[in-house]
Amino acid sequence: MAASQQNKMSVDEVLRSLNKNSQQPGSPTGDPAALTTYTALETVLQREVQLLQDPQSAVRRRSLLKIQVLVEGQAPPYLVCQAAQQLLAKPVLCCFADPAETCREQAVHVVLGLIKREPQCAVCLLPYLMPVVEERLHSDGQTFCEPSEDLRLLLIDLLGKVIAQANHAIASYVAPVATILQAACRDSFPEVSLAACRCMQALAAGLGLRLGQVSKQLTASFIPLLTARHYKVRVEAIRTVKALVQCGAHEMILELTAFQDPNSIAIRAFYEADVKTNYFGKLATDSSAVVRREFLALLGDWLLSLRERADHETRLLPYVLGALADPAPQVAAEGLALLERLGHQWEEEHRADLEDKTAYLPSEAHTLGWQPEGLTHRLYSCAVAKGRPGRGARRLVQASFGGVAGVLAREMQDWRSEVQLKAILLLRSCLVFVEDYASAYLHTLLPALRQRILQEDVREGVRECCHVLGCFVMPGLYLDLLQLSGAASLVSAERLTGGLAVLAALLHGAGHRCDLAPHFDRILLSLEDEHLLTSTDTSLKHSAIAAVDALLLADRPSSAASATRLARVLLWLAGDLSTAAPCRRMAEAVLDKLAAACGHASQEGLLAGLGRRQQLLSLLEPRPAFADLTLLVYARALLPPQVVHHIVREAQHRSGLPQDDRLSGASPIPDDDQAHGHDCWSDWQNAAVAMCQLYGCKRAKPYGSGPAFKRHVR
């Protein structure tokens, strides 16, 4: 900025000097028409050109300033090109290597002025200009021949002006231009790299496929700028690589994605580390949303218009899918729009294959019109797509999901929470496109989902993934893979807890969409496992209660026997004294839902239904004393007072004990209209004390924890 202001002041001084000289009678510029001929212009310029050899830098600079004023303002444009080619080209370009930096800068400004005044000068100066600029920007890897950063930037700007004005004439000088720009890419000054990228974009736009022979080398030179420190440099580098690949460097996509052919190993890999960098992976996770957005534009340009796009579609499409989980809403929306455009392109290319399906399937088949009301909102409320994606977009994602599913499963098991979260968000978005095709990858996805659903920071995302899976996948498929039946005593509590939580989320996603009747008994059998019902693990019980709740949401019990079995499971899950209060309340709420599903107004109506009490008692087969006692506590705590006496006598008779009415001191359960604010679990503990007295325990007072109760029962 200071140099430009100083140059402007110097030009003003020169103008005043020329105006003063123009008033002298013998001056060539005294007559306004004196410079209308080439001879008059040559006479004035020769004097200034001779002064360029003066040993004083101030004199040389002043002479360059006068030349600039003459060619930019006083001389006619039709004479400037001739003077530049015959008189000014060599002397002024020699000043590019002047010892004084101010003279070198002024010489560059003179050439810029020539091109600005007469664009044809760019073509005339090409044979002289290219070697000079190439020499000044030559680099040995450490230093440049031109030490000034500002001058290097000015030289690149000059090259950009020449490329813009020379048009196709620059094709003969591709080699020196490529050398100049490759050297500029290694410049530590970011502004020089930015200018070099813009020059290369202009060159690629002007020459196109004629750059094919050197496009790979040029692309390789600009690829390192994709990881530059400044985001503006990365953005311009993306645009440059996008343009160069369209010029015939499509094979560089393999380098950009770090593709390794499994059947081809480089010889050097046997002797040294052969490490490849996935530049696209870095761009997809760049910290700048501007960079990610430009990267998405690059993917769209190649996938939509690259001639060899079919060869690289499988490598590029996963990065488009990654944009669906981008934290920036604008980038995610543009990723969705790009997928839809790619889907339309796919439909156009496969129109003949889709004619039958399009013509004969009803309109409901192309949407979720056949599904229950509210399913669409529940399914797409957590996804980028607010409706069912297009057919072409779905087919594209389904074709590439096989290579993505395994990677997502591994990243979900990564130790870094940010990697886990991004993988989960991406999986959720992909499942909306994949739909029922996800059935083929359940064996890969379910173990990862089961492991992460218990993690607090990613739990909601995992549940949303399971909701989408449950909406499209048949229950029989994931029940086989979860392996919950009879496995409670064979697997760890953590794995069983995760499996039940995943089952609950899958059933919640299924809703009323699928028929669970063939699998109802199988799910009930998993929930009735003795190890599960007698466990003291709060998380395990919470997951089991959630599974029962989701089961009721998806399908109501088909028979009284099924309802009784569900009631027994809920009584077990709610009845342990060591269970935390939230689990108790959750079990009570689910028991209310079960009663409503069976047509009863309350839990008491459910348990007191016709034949239901006898069915419940029939499930209480002779067990060890502790189990019988626990079930009696369930009866005392949950059943109405008028039937407690009968149940206790039945249990006493079954266990061979004499009849005893000492339970009469236990406080009864209040009626429904008096139960508001009443803690029935305190009455339950009092009933437990009564049971201890009944069975001859030494201590008879309320116990607030399960272990104490168990210890005294024993």
XYZ file of C-alpha atoms in Angstrom:
714
model
C 0.000 0.000 0.000
C 2.818 2.401 0.878
C 4.714 1.493 -2.305
C 1.626 2.109 -4.449
C 1.027 5.477 -2.807
C 4.678 6.420 -3.320
C 4.455 5.349 -6.973
C 1.332 7.499 -7.438
C 3.076 10.526 -5.953
C 6.056 9.944 -8.240
C 3.793 9.738 -11.282
C 2.187 13.032 -10.289
C 5.607 14.610 -10.040
C 6.543 13.291 -13.472
C 3.316 14.641 -14.923
C 4.080 18.086 -13.550
C 7.584 17.826 -14.975
C 6.296 16.821 -18.388
C 3.756 19.604 -18.358
C 6.514 22.059 -17.544
C 8.693 20.714 -20.338
C 5.779 20.804 -22.748
C 5.705 24.585 -22.426
C 9.261 24.874 -23.784
C 9.381 25.707 -27.510
C 11.920 23.035 -28.374
C 10.243 20.261 -26.506
C 8.857 17.369 -28.607
C 5.711 17.469 -26.531
C 5.173 21.155 -26.841
C 2.680 20.589 -29.595
C -0.314 18.416 -28.561
C -0.120 16.721 -31.936
C 3.596 16.050 -31.616
C 3.093 12.441 -30.362
C 0.615 11.433 -33.030
C 3.423 9.957 -35.141
C 5.705 7.106 -34.277
C 8.812 9.219 -35.021
C 7.884 11.828 -32.416
C 7.089 9.131 -29.849
C 10.340 7.330 -30.641
C 12.342 10.533 -30.126
C 10.876 11.068 -26.667
C 11.202 7.436 -25.617
C 14.798 7.017 -26.822
C 15.993 9.735 -24.472
C 14.300 7.999 -21.531
C 15.547 4.567 -22.615
C 19.133 5.838 -22.662
C 18.697 7.082 -19.095
C 17.885 3.517 -18.003
C 21.647 2.846 -18.161
C 22.431 5.621 -15.678
C 24.359 4.377 -12.596
C 22.036 6.254 -10.222
C 18.915 4.319 -9.301
C 16.890 7.520 -8.815
C 17.556 8.566 -12.410
C 16.618 5.127 -13.726
C 13.425 5.091 -11.710
C 12.467 8.584 -12.878
C 13.025 7.561 -16.466
C 10.774 4.521 -15.995
C 8.108 6.757 -14.510
C 8.226 9.034 -17.551
C 7.930 6.056 -19.874
C 4.912 4.852 -17.912
C 3.219 8.242 -18.188
C 3.887 8.420 -21.915
C 2.548 4.977 -22.750
C -0.460 5.161 -20.423
C -1.745 8.620 -21.210
C -0.013 10.760 -23.795
C 0.814 8.399 -26.651
C -2.020 7.131 -28.885
C -2.897 3.430 -28.353
C -2.113 2.447 -31.954
C 1.498 3.638 -31.469
C 2.010 2.056 -28.061
C 2.073 -1.534 -29.352
C 4.637 -0.692 -32.049
C 6.826 1.217 -29.607
C 6.626 -1.583 -27.070
C 7.741 -4.218 -29.550
C 10.496 -2.236 -31.315
C 11.794 0.119 -28.654
C 10.714 -0.611 -25.090
C 10.500 -4.400 -24.710
C 14.139 -5.302 -24.164
C 15.309 -2.201 -22.191
C 12.351 -2.260 -19.817
C 12.475 -6.041 -19.305
C 16.175 -5.763 -18.499
C 15.157 -3.533 -15.609
C 13.354 -6.542 -14.080
C 16.823 -7.526 -12.828
C 17.805 -4.018 -11.693
C 19.767 -3.955 -8.403
C 17.308 -1.426 -6.960
C 13.969 -2.861 -5.888
C 12.155 0.389 -6.690
C 13.400 0.253 -10.277
C 12.352 -3.376 -10.657
C 8.907 -2.549 -9.347
C 8.562 0.430 -11.674
C 9.617 -1.663 -14.663
C 6.818 -4.141 -13.911
C 4.349 -1.262 -13.689
C 5.503 -0.043 -17.108
C 4.717 -3.424 -18.684
C 1.369 -3.543 -16.893
C 0.620 -0.084 -18.267
C 1.472 -1.192 -21.793
C -0.923 -4.145 -21.594
C -3.625 -2.029 -20.014
C -3.391 0.660 -22.703
C -3.153 -1.735 -25.626
C -4.114 -5.419 -24.943
C -2.353 -6.498 -28.150
C 0.926 -5.691 -26.406
C 0.517 -8.901 -24.407
C 0.971 -10.977 -27.553
C 3.841 -8.798 -28.803
C 5.745 -9.083 -25.520
C 5.312 -12.849 -25.035
C 8.657 -13.892 -26.640
C 10.566 -11.489 -24.384
C 8.421 -11.499 -21.255
C 8.146 -15.238 -20.542
C 11.902 -15.954 -20.188
C 12.382 -12.896 -17.971
C 9.524 -13.717 -15.599
C 10.615 -17.362 -15.505
C 14.114 -16.303 -14.502
C 12.922 -13.885 -11.803
C 10.641 -16.510 -10.237
C 13.123 -19.344 -10.493
C 13.515 -21.168 -7.209
C 15.989 -23.724 -5.928
C 13.493 -24.910 -3.334
C 14.692 -22.498 -0.667
C 15.020 -19.024 -2.200
C 13.771 -17.178 -5.253
C 15.800 -15.154 -7.684
C 13.454 -12.276 -6.864
C 13.873 -11.694 -3.110
C 10.931 -9.310 -2.655
C 7.581 -10.931 -1.857
C 5.662 -7.917 -3.157
C 7.516 -8.043 -6.466
C 6.914 -11.771 -6.824
C 3.220 -11.096 -6.303
C 3.377 -8.291 -8.876
C 5.060 -10.594 -11.399
C 2.343 -13.229 -10.939
C -0.300 -10.543 -11.423
C 1.492 -9.508 -14.614
C 1.440 -13.115 -15.798
C -2.282 -13.281 -15.082
C -2.888 -10.170 -17.198
C -0.867 -11.678 -20.045
C -2.816 -14.961 -19.876
C -6.113 -13.093 -19.897
C -5.173 -10.908 -22.902
C -3.128 -13.350 -24.984
C -5.978 -15.870 -25.313
C -4.915 -18.879 -27.393
C -1.486 -17.392 -28.146
C -0.362 -18.448 -24.684
C -0.580 -22.107 -25.763
C 2.892 -21.857 -27.324
C 4.324 -20.839 -23.952
C 2.675 -23.431 -21.730
C 6.031 -24.857 -20.645
C 7.463 -21.609 -19.177
C 4.093 -20.669 -17.707
C 3.866 -24.081 -16.030
C 7.381 -23.675 -14.635
C 6.536 -20.223 -13.271
C 3.322 -21.354 -11.599
C 4.881 -24.498 -10.161
C 7.548 -22.341 -8.541
C 4.920 -19.909 -7.258
C 3.068 -22.795 -5.580
C 6.078 -23.320 -3.325
C 6.211 -19.670 -2.279
C 5.841 -19.141 1.454
C 3.958 -15.897 0.847
C 0.250 -16.899 0.727
C -0.721 -14.034 -1.578
C 1.657 -15.367 -4.230
C 0.046 -18.806 -3.971
C -3.389 -17.233 -4.312
C -2.341 -15.333 -7.432
C -0.750 -18.477 -8.894
C -4.000 -20.400 -8.394
C -5.996 -17.714 -10.172
C -3.517 -17.691 -13.063
C -3.800 -21.447 -13.441
C -7.594 -21.264 -13.413
C -7.481 -18.683 -16.201
C -5.021 -20.824 -18.158
C -7.197 -23.941 -17.794
C -10.301 -22.013 -18.829
C -8.553 -20.670 -21.932
C -6.784 -23.815 -23.143
C -8.960 -26.634 -21.800
C -7.939 -30.061 -23.072
C -4.836 -28.635 -24.760
C -3.286 -28.748 -21.291
C -3.740 -32.519 -21.234
C -0.046 -33.369 -21.579
C 0.994 -31.263 -18.587
C -2.246 -31.289 -16.582
C -1.104 -34.125 -14.303
C 2.169 -32.393 -13.434
C 0.362 -29.123 -12.817
C -2.254 -30.811 -10.645
C 0.457 -32.528 -8.628
C 2.059 -29.119 -8.017
C -1.143 -27.557 -6.706
C -2.316 -30.508 -4.597
C -0.128 -29.599 -1.558
C -1.925 -26.255 -1.368
C -5.093 -28.158 -0.385
C -3.623 -28.390 3.114
C -2.275 -24.833 3.247
C -2.508 -22.902 6.467
C -4.762 -20.127 5.150
C -8.296 -21.118 4.244
C -8.372 -18.721 1.276
C -5.420 -20.559 -0.250
C -7.205 -23.874 0.259
C -10.323 -22.530 -1.436
C -8.384 -21.305 -4.481
C -6.423 -24.568 -4.607
C -9.701 -26.523 -4.716
C -10.911 -24.407 -7.622
C -7.605 -24.887 -9.424
C -7.588 -28.665 -9.007
C -11.226 -28.766 -10.124
C -10.334 -26.965 -13.352
C -7.173 -28.986 -14.055
C -8.858 -32.368 -13.631
C -11.371 -31.324 -16.280
C -8.400 -30.724 -18.618
C -7.387 -34.390 -18.654
C -5.916 -35.038 -15.204
C -8.726 -37.286 -13.979
C -6.218 -39.959 -12.937
C -5.058 -37.615 -10.174
C -8.322 -38.408 -8.379
C -6.641 -41.643 -7.317
C -3.904 -39.626 -5.622
C -6.358 -37.219 -4.053
C -8.307 -40.087 -2.475
C -5.154 -42.078 -1.550
C -6.349 -45.021 -3.612
C -4.150 -48.099 -3.344
C -4.575 -50.839 -5.905
C -4.397 -54.125 -3.962
C -2.849 -55.832 -6.995
C -0.133 -53.238 -7.522
C 2.646 -52.427 -5.050
C 5.323 -49.863 -5.770
C 8.898 -51.151 -5.667
C 9.955 -48.425 -3.260
C 7.376 -49.712 -0.775
C 9.694 -52.688 -0.160
C 12.519 -50.392 0.950
C 10.860 -47.357 2.539
C 7.542 -46.182 3.896
C 5.061 -45.517 1.110
C 2.570 -43.212 2.791
C -0.268 -41.602 0.878
C -2.327 -38.637 2.020
C -6.077 -38.616 1.579
C -6.506 -34.953 0.696
C -10.222 -35.347 0.162
C -10.578 -36.766 3.647
C -8.884 -33.654 5.033
C -11.083 -31.349 2.982
C -14.258 -33.159 4.040
C -13.379 -32.513 7.699
C -11.862 -29.064 7.230
C -12.495 -26.601 10.039
C -13.729 -23.937 7.602
C -17.272 -24.228 6.267
C -16.214 -22.187 3.217
C -13.628 -24.833 2.326
C -16.105 -27.679 2.788
C -18.643 -25.889 0.645
C -16.106 -25.351 -2.141
C -15.067 -28.993 -1.864
C -18.696 -30.006 -2.337
C -18.839 -27.811 -5.447
C -15.772 -29.649 -6.767
C -17.463 -33.016 -6.226
C -20.604 -31.820 -7.962
C -18.665 -30.487 -10.944
C -16.833 -33.771 -11.453
C -19.786 -36.078 -10.818
C -22.039 -34.105 -13.146
C -19.759 -33.119 -16.022
C -16.474 -35.053 -15.909
C -16.169 -37.319 -18.936
C -14.677 -40.134 -16.861
C -17.115 -39.724 -13.964
C -18.280 -43.342 -14.198
C -14.759 -44.534 -13.327
C -14.564 -42.418 -10.179
C -18.163 -42.288 -8.989
C -17.652 -44.907 -6.289
C -14.704 -42.942 -4.884
C -16.366 -39.529 -4.926
C -19.935 -40.309 -3.877
C -19.063 -41.189 -0.228
C -17.780 -37.643 0.248
C -21.097 -36.289 -1.012
C -22.830 -38.494 1.545
C -20.500 -37.097 4.197
C -21.829 -33.619 3.463
C -25.270 -34.734 4.672
C -23.869 -34.854 8.212
C -22.004 -31.554 7.946
C -22.373 -29.322 11.032
C -23.070 -26.311 8.800
C -26.753 -26.435 7.731
C -26.027 -24.698 4.432
C -23.400 -27.278 3.461
C -25.734 -30.133 4.427
C -28.557 -28.617 2.373
C -26.268 -28.209 -0.638
C -25.123 -31.818 -0.236
C -28.740 -32.981 -0.324
C -29.443 -30.834 -3.386
C -26.379 -32.269 -5.126
C -27.539 -35.816 -4.397
C -30.913 -35.032 -5.914
C -29.257 -33.631 -9.065
C -27.098 -36.733 -9.299
C -30.236 -38.830 -8.882
C -31.976 -37.032 -11.739
C -28.902 -37.564 -13.898
C -28.942 -41.275 -13.037
C -32.616 -41.519 -13.959
C -31.971 -39.867 -17.315
C -29.148 -42.290 -18.049
C -31.254 -45.322 -17.043
C -34.604 -44.178 -18.358
C -35.139 -47.364 -20.365
C -34.670 -49.545 -17.273
C -37.164 -47.526 -15.247
C -40.007 -47.246 -17.745
C -41.916 -50.286 -16.479
C -41.632 -49.337 -12.815
C -42.623 -45.755 -13.462
C -45.584 -46.641 -15.662
C -47.217 -49.412 -13.641
C -46.532 -48.619 -9.997
C -49.131 -46.336 -8.379
C -48.146 -42.955 -7.062
C -48.245 -44.215 -3.463
C -45.356 -46.550 -4.232
C -43.087 -43.587 -4.895
C -43.715 -42.077 -1.462
C -44.718 -43.278 1.985
C -48.376 -43.059 1.028
C -48.998 -46.645 2.065
C -47.589 -46.093 5.534
C -49.503 -45.112 8.685
C -50.186 -41.454 9.347
C -47.350 -39.710 11.161
C -44.640 -42.105 9.981
C -43.193 -39.629 7.496
C -42.832 -36.914 10.126
C -41.268 -39.299 12.625
C -38.882 -40.707 10.053
C -37.602 -37.496 8.475
C -37.812 -35.095 11.410
C -34.228 -35.924 12.411
C -32.766 -36.090 8.887
C -31.565 -33.506 6.390
C -34.187 -34.663 3.888
C -37.644 -33.503 4.965
C -39.340 -35.976 2.650
C -38.582 -39.199 0.868
C -35.556 -38.719 -1.435
C -35.923 -39.203 -5.165
C -35.655 -42.629 -6.750
C -32.368 -41.887 -8.476
C -30.767 -40.521 -5.308
C -31.861 -43.604 -3.371
C -30.443 -45.952 -5.985
C -27.109 -44.136 -5.999
C -26.748 -44.298 -2.224
C -27.875 -47.918 -2.102
C -25.226 -48.852 -4.658
C -22.419 -47.238 -2.668
C -23.585 -48.020 0.872
C -21.756 -51.342 0.928
C -18.400 -49.601 0.976
C -19.558 -47.054 3.543
C -21.261 -49.296 6.115
C -18.095 -51.012 7.323
C -16.209 -47.729 7.606
C -19.024 -46.141 9.595
C -19.174 -49.128 11.937
C -15.442 -48.843 12.614
C -15.608 -45.091 13.167
C -18.520 -45.529 15.569
C -16.184 -47.662 17.678
C -13.403 -45.073 17.561
C -12.142 -43.736 20.898
C -12.700 -40.099 19.869
C -16.200 -38.873 20.607
C -16.233 -36.348 17.743
C -15.460 -39.129 15.244
C -18.196 -41.293 16.742
C -20.751 -38.499 16.548
C -19.967 -37.648 12.923
C -20.178 -41.322 11.935
C -23.543 -41.682 13.677
C -24.958 -38.564 12.030
C -23.756 -39.755 8.630
C -25.235 -43.215 9.171
C -28.580 -41.678 10.094
C -28.642 -39.650 6.882
C -27.572 -42.611 4.743
C -30.221 -44.919 6.197
C -32.943 -42.549 4.992
C -31.709 -43.159 1.431
C -30.852 -46.856 1.823
C -34.223 -47.857 3.347
C -34.777 -51.642 3.361
C -31.451 -52.269 1.583
C -29.878 -51.818 5.010
C -30.999 -55.371 5.835
C -27.907 -56.709 4.086
C -25.606 -54.781 6.455
C -27.285 -55.394 9.811
C -24.531 -57.796 10.834
C -22.087 -54.898 10.526
C -24.195 -52.085 11.972
C -25.990 -53.680 14.924
C -22.863 -54.524 16.995
C -21.641 -50.939 16.677
C -25.063 -49.526 17.543
C -25.362 -51.859 20.527
C -21.989 -50.699 21.819
C -22.657 -46.961 21.452
C -26.293 -46.725 22.539
C -25.179 -46.795 26.177
C -22.816 -43.839 25.689
C -24.384 -40.655 27.002
C -23.069 -38.140 24.447
C -24.111 -40.120 21.339
C -27.129 -42.013 22.672
C -29.771 -39.888 20.966
C -28.051 -40.162 17.593
C -27.849 -43.956 17.899
C -31.529 -44.133 18.788
C -32.423 -42.100 15.716
C -30.414 -44.522 13.567
C -32.288 -47.430 15.131
C -35.622 -45.686 14.530
C -34.880 -45.443 10.809
C -33.680 -49.056 10.697
C -36.773 -50.261 12.522
C -38.994 -48.417 10.063
C -37.651 -50.308 7.038
C -36.176 -53.607 8.319
C -38.328 -56.601 9.193
C -38.171 -57.638 12.885
C -37.180 -61.209 12.169
C -33.863 -60.064 10.699
C -32.606 -58.025 13.614
C -33.992 -60.404 16.244
C -31.778 -63.135 14.823
C -28.723 -60.885 15.006
C -29.403 -59.426 18.458
C -29.618 -62.984 19.895
C -31.500 -62.030 23.045
C -33.432 -65.264 23.550
C -31.843 -67.426 26.215
C -28.644 -65.380 26.184
C -29.084 -63.319 29.343
C -27.025 -65.686 31.481
C -24.394 -66.217 28.773
C -23.448 -62.644 27.882
C -22.245 -59.668 29.863
C -24.743 -57.316 31.430
C -23.428 -54.444 29.295
C -24.003 -56.321 26.047
C -27.475 -57.423 27.131
C -28.338 -53.868 28.187
C -27.194 -52.498 24.831
C -29.088 -55.197 22.942
C -32.333 -54.440 24.765
C -31.866 -50.698 24.226
C -31.329 -51.274 20.493
C -34.381 -53.557 20.401
C -36.481 -50.860 22.084
C -35.346 -48.236 19.554
C -35.962 -50.584 16.611
C -39.464 -51.420 17.813
C -40.165 -47.735 18.386
C -39.132 -47.009 14.805
C -41.298 -49.825 13.486
C -44.404 -48.441 15.182
C -47.516 -49.988 13.636
C -45.853 -50.376 10.247
C -45.101 -54.095 10.472
C -46.884 -57.066 11.978
C -45.133 -58.166 15.156
C -47.557 -60.998 15.901
C -45.215 -63.737 14.559
C -42.405 -62.391 16.731
C -44.364 -61.374 19.833
C -43.737 -64.609 21.719
C -40.084 -64.561 20.759
C -39.606 -61.062 22.159
C -41.552 -61.987 25.289
C -39.333 -65.013 25.794
C -36.293 -62.755 25.730
C -37.832 -60.443 28.321
C -38.853 -63.325 30.610
C -35.314 -64.571 31.069
C -34.747 -65.342 34.767
C -31.313 -63.736 34.796
C -32.781 -60.526 33.413
C -35.737 -60.353 35.799
C -33.676 -61.018 38.922
C -30.809 -58.718 37.963
C -30.025 -55.722 40.175
C -28.482 -53.730 37.296
C -30.502 -50.520 36.996
C -29.422 -49.848 33.391
C -30.421 -53.357 32.359
C -33.860 -53.001 33.923
C -34.300 -49.573 32.346
C -33.545 -51.023 28.887
C -35.909 -53.931 29.482
C -38.748 -51.594 30.511
C -38.085 -49.458 27.418
C -38.284 -52.610 25.281
C -41.668 -53.518 26.786
C -42.895 -49.964 26.198
C -41.788 -50.055 22.546
C -43.372 -53.477 22.127
C -46.714 -52.111 23.321
C -46.343 -49.141 20.971
C -45.687 -51.409 17.995
C -48.370 -54.022 18.671
C -50.906 -54.716 21.411
C -51.032 -58.180 23.052
C -52.962 -60.592 20.894
C -54.267 -62.700 23.785
C -54.897 -62.620 27.515
C -51.945 -64.943 28.032
C -49.583 -62.500 26.326
C -50.925 -59.617 28.408
C -50.442 -61.653 31.574
C -46.860 -62.473 30.636
C -46.165 -58.801 29.971
C -47.710 -57.871 33.316
C -45.505 -60.423 35.061
C -42.397 -58.997 33.378
C -43.323 -55.483 34.458
C -44.037 -56.620 38.021
C -40.641 -58.251 38.188
C -38.882 -55.198 36.749
C -40.684 -52.852 39.149
C -40.514 -55.010 42.233
C -36.882 -55.204 43.299
C -36.220 -53.073 46.375
C -32.815 -52.094 44.968
C -34.376 -50.620 41.833
C -34.092 -46.846 41.566
C -37.253 -44.767 41.772
C -37.144 -43.639 38.079
C -37.307 -47.266 36.956
C -40.239 -47.878 39.276
C -42.151 -44.945 37.865
C -41.258 -46.002 34.327
C -42.529 -49.540 34.951
C -45.732 -48.187 36.486
C -46.312 -45.967 33.448
C -45.793 -48.887 31.070
C -48.156 -51.009 33.169
C -50.780 -48.292 32.734
C -50.230 -48.447 28.962
C -50.651 -52.215 29.068
C -53.925 -51.807 30.933
C -55.133 -49.273 28.374
C -54.121 -51.547 25.497
C -56.159 -54.357 27.046
C -59.201 -52.129 27.521
C -58.909 -51.492 31.268
C -59.056 -48.160 33.031
C -56.249 -48.901 35.498
C -53.685 -51.437 36.599
C -56.089 -52.814 39.176
C -58.631 -53.531 36.475
C -55.971 -55.282 34.423
C -54.803 -57.524 37.259
C -58.309 -58.183 38.564
C -59.697 -59.119 35.148
C -61.604 -62.280 34.513
C -59.207 -65.183 34.909
C -56.236 -62.844 34.854
C -55.381 -63.222 38.534
C -55.448 -66.991 38.306
C -53.229 -66.828 35.187
C -50.799 -64.604 37.024
C -50.673 -66.983 39.978
C -50.214 -69.944 37.664
C -46.969 -68.364 36.499
C -45.656 -68.370 40.068
C -44.458 -71.927 39.991
C -42.660 -73.313 43.096
C -39.350 -71.492 43.342
C -36.758 -71.020 46.058
C -38.059 -69.310 49.186
C -36.629 -65.911 48.258
C -38.327 -65.905 44.862
C -41.705 -66.862 46.380
C -41.325 -64.155 49.000
C -40.499 -61.537 46.365
C -43.558 -62.461 44.339
C -45.721 -62.213 47.458
C -44.365 -58.721 47.977
C -45.438 -57.901 44.402
C -48.936 -59.120 45.227
C -49.088 -57.137 48.468
C -47.794 -53.957 46.861
C -49.679 -53.981 43.568
C -52.943 -55.889 44.047
C -56.054 -54.473 45.740
C -56.400 -55.174 49.493
C -59.465 -57.373 49.013
C -57.463 -59.983 47.050
C -54.217 -59.871 49.060
C -55.566 -62.247 51.701
C -56.499 -64.809 49.078
C -53.114 -64.630 47.341
C -51.161 -64.954 50.591
C -53.178 -67.965 51.665
C -52.589 -69.546 48.240
C -48.870 -69.002 48.611
C -48.876 -70.287 52.190
C -50.734 -73.365 51.123
C -48.338 -73.907 48.230
C -45.270 -73.574 50.467
C -46.739 -75.841 53.178
C -46.807 -73.187 55.922
C -49.684 -72.863 58.417
C -52.313 -70.204 57.729
C -51.448 -66.898 59.388
C -53.327 -63.603 59.390
C -50.455 -61.463 60.606
C -50.538 -59.532 57.361
C -53.537 -57.610 58.591
C -51.277 -54.947 60.075
C -49.858 -53.954 56.707
C -51.266 -50.705 55.385
C -53.687 -51.189 52.498
C -53.213 -49.683 49.084
C -55.447 -46.592 48.731
C -58.139 -46.379 46.114
C -57.392 -44.717 42.773
C -59.080 -41.465 43.797
C -56.978 -41.326 46.988
C -53.695 -42.435 45.472
C -52.513 -38.995 44.329
C -49.280 -38.171 46.118
C -49.205 -41.521 47.923
C -45.961 -43.523 47.838
C -47.176 -47.081 47.376
C -43.633 -48.346 47.600
C -43.493 -47.507 51.338
C -46.483 -49.829 51.774
C -44.610 -52.358 49.687
C -41.668 -52.235 52.104
C -44.054 -52.601 55.046
C -45.490 -55.651 53.317
C -41.958 -56.974 52.961
C -41.541 -56.623 56.720
C -44.771 -58.553 57.195
C -43.449 -61.267 54.903
C -40.265 -61.413 56.959
C -42.366 -61.859 60.088
C -44.412 -64.513 58.320
C -41.305 -66.485 57.396
C -39.639 -66.086 60.761
C -36.935 -63.499 60.038
C -35.130 -62.172 63.111
C -35.663 -58.462 62.388
C -38.961 -56.933 61.454
C -38.598 -53.305 60.416
C -38.654 -51.468 57.074
C -35.587 -51.870 54.893
C -34.710 -49.259 52.305
C -32.362 -51.358 50.158
C -32.503 -54.670 48.417
C -29.289 -56.199 49.835
C -30.480 -55.684 53.434
C -33.812 -57.270 52.616
C -32.136 -60.242 50.942
C -29.720 -60.684 53.822
C -32.541 -60.902 56.407
C -34.623 -63.165 54.214
C -31.723 -65.567 54.066
